[in-house]
Amino acid sequence: MEFAGMKLKITEGARKEIQEDVDMLTRSEKYFELKADRARLYFPVIEKTLKEQNVPDDFKFLSVQESALISDAVSSANAVGFWQFKDFTGREVGLRIDRNVDERLNIVSSTIGAAKYFKRHNFYFNNWIYTLLAHMTGRGGAAKYVDEKQFGATRMTIDRKTHWYVKRCLAHKIAFEEAMKRGHSQGMKLLVYERGGGKTLSKIADELKVSETELKQYNKWLKTSKIPDDKTYTVVVPVTGKLKSIDKINGGVEKHHVQKSEKSDAGGTAAPVVIPSLSAGLNTQKNIFIKINGLPTILAQPGDDVQSLSEKAALHPERLAKYNDITVGEAIQEGEVYYLRAKRNRGRTYYYTALPGETMWEISQKFGIKEKRLARMNRMMTIDPIKAGRVMWLRNRRPKDQPVEIRELSTAPVDETIPVKELIREEKKAEKLAEKKEQEIIEKAIQEEEVDEQESTPLEEDAVDEVKDEKVEAPEELPTFMEVGEPESDKEPTPVDEAPRKEKKTEDRNYFTHEVTKGETLYSLSKKYGVSVEDIKEWNDLYDVGLSLGQTLIIHGEGRAFEMKPKEVDFHVVEPGETLYGISKKYNIPIQDLLRINQKDNFALSVGERIRVKE
């Protein structure tokens, strides 16, 4: 049989086990038909979403196996929703889970989250069967059941040793595939409505002339009276037959309007709030004030120190230092936010997975939590080093009997807009291209000819009720702050010209030098210049040492960067060591806009995360 484009040979022993599962699923005609009818209703929505996310269609059968397509299904392990996500896993794939919204119960949002989870695993395995298994066991748990020789395979043998979870999913495909050819028993179908921000389900039901009771039944993800308007939430609308208001459903998403001031001077229509924008590359003398987690902050720019930041914010230096858990004489980090009010005792987000090299102070700045309180919640000292992958508790104190959790971090970014096979193929192509070019240079150098290489072209959570701080000192008068979420002007950003590189030519080689900047890695440089990591190591004798800030590297060849121009890019995939400030400079987009269009209320990033860099 086939699954997700892979041809599977089923041994006799495995066939008997799969057949037993098929018999069990179809034994009760009434129960089977109930699930099949539910699948006929939800599958069109799931199929469309999986297609948009470049995930094979066959994964829809896993949703039946996981939850029987019951939106609020809860497992014994406290996994919830259509795809049975635990809360921390759901948050990792971008789902909002709090007292107002639980997107695990939203068929569109949860399927997008599941697709991200599948693609992350498939980037490692390059095998959809192993990816299927990892949905249950995790990548680490799947390791004992997989064969590295099968990574990238398009054919596999399913035998009695194959994990039962995989065989059960194949049984679901066999049992339900034929039943999907029939229509829903009541002629019902689900439509998607994306303009519900700020509305109640009652208002939407009245607007679309549908049953309010049924609308609530299919949208249990909404826990409050109104749909939040911080981002687009999909409302599923059950309809039977034709819907008169179909044009209202198929329309676009309501756009964010420019925020108005409460009252105009003349008492008439309010005038738009004027928000200062950043000039090209953030080279500006304008001060950048942002509110993170409801706290006012100022963005540190090149050359800033505690004194200069204090002057910009009309704040005493000692207070600025105290609010940020630093000393008056301590160096200021460019691109970091510094708080102008006392940080909070708890965060709005519940958990955060620490990145390599992160300190307690850096995490406290990302989430606006006092450093000592953050350490106490995690039963640590402020000076304790944080192991990469450690799950940090941000809102509550980790219980004594709960062990420290260390998660496996991605080592390379996953561009979710490119199918995995294409991504790997292009990487191999770029490496071969670089090797071939290097060989040509050597041969021409031996012949004492001029080198003229050809140009190559390779290619936490949304706010819960705000936590009240303990007693805070009397505030000084501060400048007007930019709230995250306010729109910027529609002015198109000017592409940033790449800084000129120094080129050197010798009689036998053509190469140039690159000076390492903050956040750059061997991997990012290899992608930038279209050469392999091993080549960079060899050219610079880096086998036993890593990169250091300001280090000069030799890159052979013309080294034409393979980066796309900002105007051609909609998303940026976060690489190790990157910051939101660095991404804003790279794509020449104001950091306020980055926060707003990505619905972020802090500066936290994770490797492989997709950041929208264009409106």
mmCIF file of N, CA, C and O in Angstrom, residues 9 18 33 60 62 82 113 183 198 212 237 240 245 250 277 293 306 346 362 399 473 489 517 585 598 600 613 615:
data_model
loop_
_atom_site.group_PDB
_atom_site.id
_atom_site.type_symbol
_atom_site.label_atom_id
_atom_site.label_comp_id
_atom_site.label_asym_id
_atom_site.label_seq_id
_atom_site.Cartn_x
_atom_site.Cartn_y
_atom_site.Cartn_z
ATOM 1 N N LYS A 9 5.681 -2.215 1.705
ATOM 2 C CA LYS A 9 5.489 -3.656 1.551
ATOM 3 C C LYS A 9 5.082 -4.204 2.908
ATOM 4 O O LYS A 9 5.792 -4.035 3.900
ATOM 5 N N ILE A 18 -2.569 -5.532 11.244
ATOM 6 C CA ILE A 18 -3.318 -4.385 10.694
ATOM 7 C C ILE A 18 -4.772 -4.776 10.469
ATOM 8 O O ILE A 18 -5.702 -3.996 10.757
ATOM 9 N N GLU A 33 -19.846 4.444 11.606
ATOM 10 C CA GLU A 33 -20.494 5.445 10.754
ATOM 11 C C GLU A 33 -20.503 6.818 11.420
ATOM 12 O O GLU A 33 -20.410 7.847 10.737
ATOM 13 N N LYS A 60 -4.275 13.032 7.429
ATOM 14 C CA LYS A 60 -5.613 13.320 7.947
ATOM 15 C C LYS A 60 -6.166 12.125 8.718
ATOM 16 O O LYS A 60 -6.931 12.283 9.680
ATOM 17 N N LEU A 62 -4.600 10.274 10.701
ATOM 18 C CA LEU A 62 -4.047 10.281 12.046
ATOM 19 C C LEU A 62 -4.947 11.056 13.010
ATOM 20 O O LEU A 62 -5.022 10.735 14.196
ATOM 21 N N PHE A 82 -8.004 18.031 18.638
ATOM 22 C CA PHE A 82 -8.046 17.200 17.435
ATOM 23 C C PHE A 82 -6.766 16.384 17.247
ATOM 24 O O PHE A 82 -6.808 15.234 16.837
ATOM 25 N N GLY A 113 -0.679 23.722 13.423
ATOM 26 C CA GLY A 113 0.309 23.365 14.434
ATOM 27 C C GLY A 113 0.835 21.956 14.231
ATOM 28 O O GLY A 113 2.043 21.699 14.344
ATOM 29 N N GLY A 183 -21.088 11.135 0.847
ATOM 30 C CA GLY A 183 -21.291 12.450 1.447
ATOM 31 C C GLY A 183 -21.783 12.351 2.873
ATOM 32 O O GLY A 183 -22.121 11.266 3.371
ATOM 33 N N GLY A 198 -13.349 40.522 17.749
ATOM 34 C CA GLY A 198 -14.169 41.445 18.528
ATOM 35 C C GLY A 198 -15.650 41.101 18.550
ATOM 36 O O GLY A 198 -16.431 41.778 19.231
ATOM 37 N N GLU A 212 -27.047 29.329 16.473
ATOM 38 C CA GLU A 212 -26.047 29.724 17.452
ATOM 39 C C GLU A 212 -25.563 28.520 18.259
ATOM 40 O O GLU A 212 -24.369 28.394 18.571
ATOM 41 N N VAL A 237 -18.069 27.291 10.596
ATOM 42 C CA VAL A 237 -19.515 27.505 10.494
ATOM 43 C C VAL A 237 -20.165 26.271 9.862
ATOM 44 O O VAL A 237 -19.918 25.965 8.693
ATOM 45 N N THR A 240 -26.042 23.544 6.250
ATOM 46 C CA THR A 240 -26.704 22.489 5.491
ATOM 47 C C THR A 240 -27.319 23.125 4.255
ATOM 48 O O THR A 240 -28.077 24.084 4.367
ATOM 49 N N SER A 245 -25.714 33.936 3.024
ATOM 50 C CA SER A 245 -24.668 34.913 3.340
ATOM 51 C C SER A 245 -23.271 34.393 3.003
ATOM 52 O O SER A 245 -22.305 34.745 3.651
ATOM 53 N N ASN A 250 -16.737 34.064 2.518
ATOM 54 C CA ASN A 250 -15.617 33.930 1.584
ATOM 55 C C ASN A 250 -14.809 35.205 1.423
ATOM 56 O O ASN A 250 -13.859 35.241 0.662
ATOM 57 N N SER A 277 8.809 56.279 12.828
ATOM 58 C CA SER A 277 9.319 55.059 12.217
ATOM 59 C C SER A 277 10.835 55.102 12.189
ATOM 60 O O SER A 277 11.450 56.122 12.451
ATOM 61 N N ASN A 293 4.953 43.329 27.277
ATOM 62 C CA ASN A 293 4.199 42.791 28.419
ATOM 63 C C ASN A 293 3.589 43.891 29.283
ATOM 64 O O ASN A 293 3.518 43.780 30.505
ATOM 65 N N VAL A 306 24.184 53.473 30.209
ATOM 66 C CA VAL A 306 23.119 53.714 31.187
ATOM 67 C C VAL A 306 22.779 55.197 31.260
ATOM 68 O O VAL A 306 21.604 55.586 31.333
ATOM 69 N N ARG A 346 6.142 37.902 37.883
ATOM 70 C CA ARG A 346 5.819 36.703 37.100
ATOM 71 C C ARG A 346 5.607 37.111 35.650
ATOM 72 O O ARG A 346 5.304 38.257 35.352
ATOM 73 N N GLU A 362 19.324 37.593 30.559
ATOM 74 C CA GLU A 362 18.780 37.755 29.206
ATOM 75 C C GLU A 362 17.343 37.263 29.134
ATOM 76 O O GLU A 362 16.491 37.887 28.487
ATOM 77 N N PRO A 399 7.499 22.901 40.910
ATOM 78 C CA PRO A 399 7.319 22.081 42.117
ATOM 79 C C PRO A 399 8.590 21.304 42.465
ATOM 80 O O PRO A 399 9.351 20.917 41.572
ATOM 81 N N GLU A 473 7.751 51.739 42.886
ATOM 82 C CA GLU A 473 8.103 53.103 43.238
ATOM 83 C C GLU A 473 7.357 54.099 42.363
ATOM 84 O O GLU A 473 6.944 53.797 41.248
ATOM 85 N N SER A 489 3.492 53.311 9.366
ATOM 86 C CA SER A 489 3.067 53.913 8.111
ATOM 87 C C SER A 489 3.206 52.896 7.002
ATOM 88 O O SER A 489 3.932 51.920 7.111
ATOM 89 N N THR A 517 30.308 38.909 12.772
ATOM 90 C CA THR A 517 29.487 39.820 13.582
ATOM 91 C C THR A 517 28.647 39.019 14.565
ATOM 92 O O THR A 517 28.585 37.783 14.490
ATOM 93 N N LYS A 585 17.081 44.744 11.359
ATOM 94 C CA LYS A 585 18.104 45.443 10.579
ATOM 95 C C LYS A 585 18.309 44.769 9.229
ATOM 96 O O LYS A 585 18.480 45.443 8.211
ATOM 97 N N ASN A 598 3.798 39.746 13.865
ATOM 98 C CA ASN A 598 4.013 38.379 14.321
ATOM 99 C C ASN A 598 3.299 38.090 15.637
ATOM 100 O O ASN A 598 3.528 37.049 16.249
ATOM 101 N N LYS A 600 3.698 39.188 18.595
ATOM 102 C CA LYS A 600 4.626 38.919 19.702
ATOM 103 C C LYS A 600 4.510 40.010 20.757
ATOM 104 O O LYS A 600 4.336 41.168 20.419
ATOM 105 N N VAL A 613 8.305 39.033 7.741
ATOM 106 C CA VAL A 613 9.106 40.249 7.595
ATOM 107 C C VAL A 613 8.510 41.188 6.550
ATOM 108 O O VAL A 613 9.160 42.124 6.105
ATOM 109 N N GLU A 615 4.551 42.975 5.394
ATOM 110 C CA GLU A 615 3.130 43.128 5.691
ATOM 111 C C GLU A 615 2.297 42.255 4.758
ATOM 112 O O GLU A 615 2.613 42.128 3.597
#
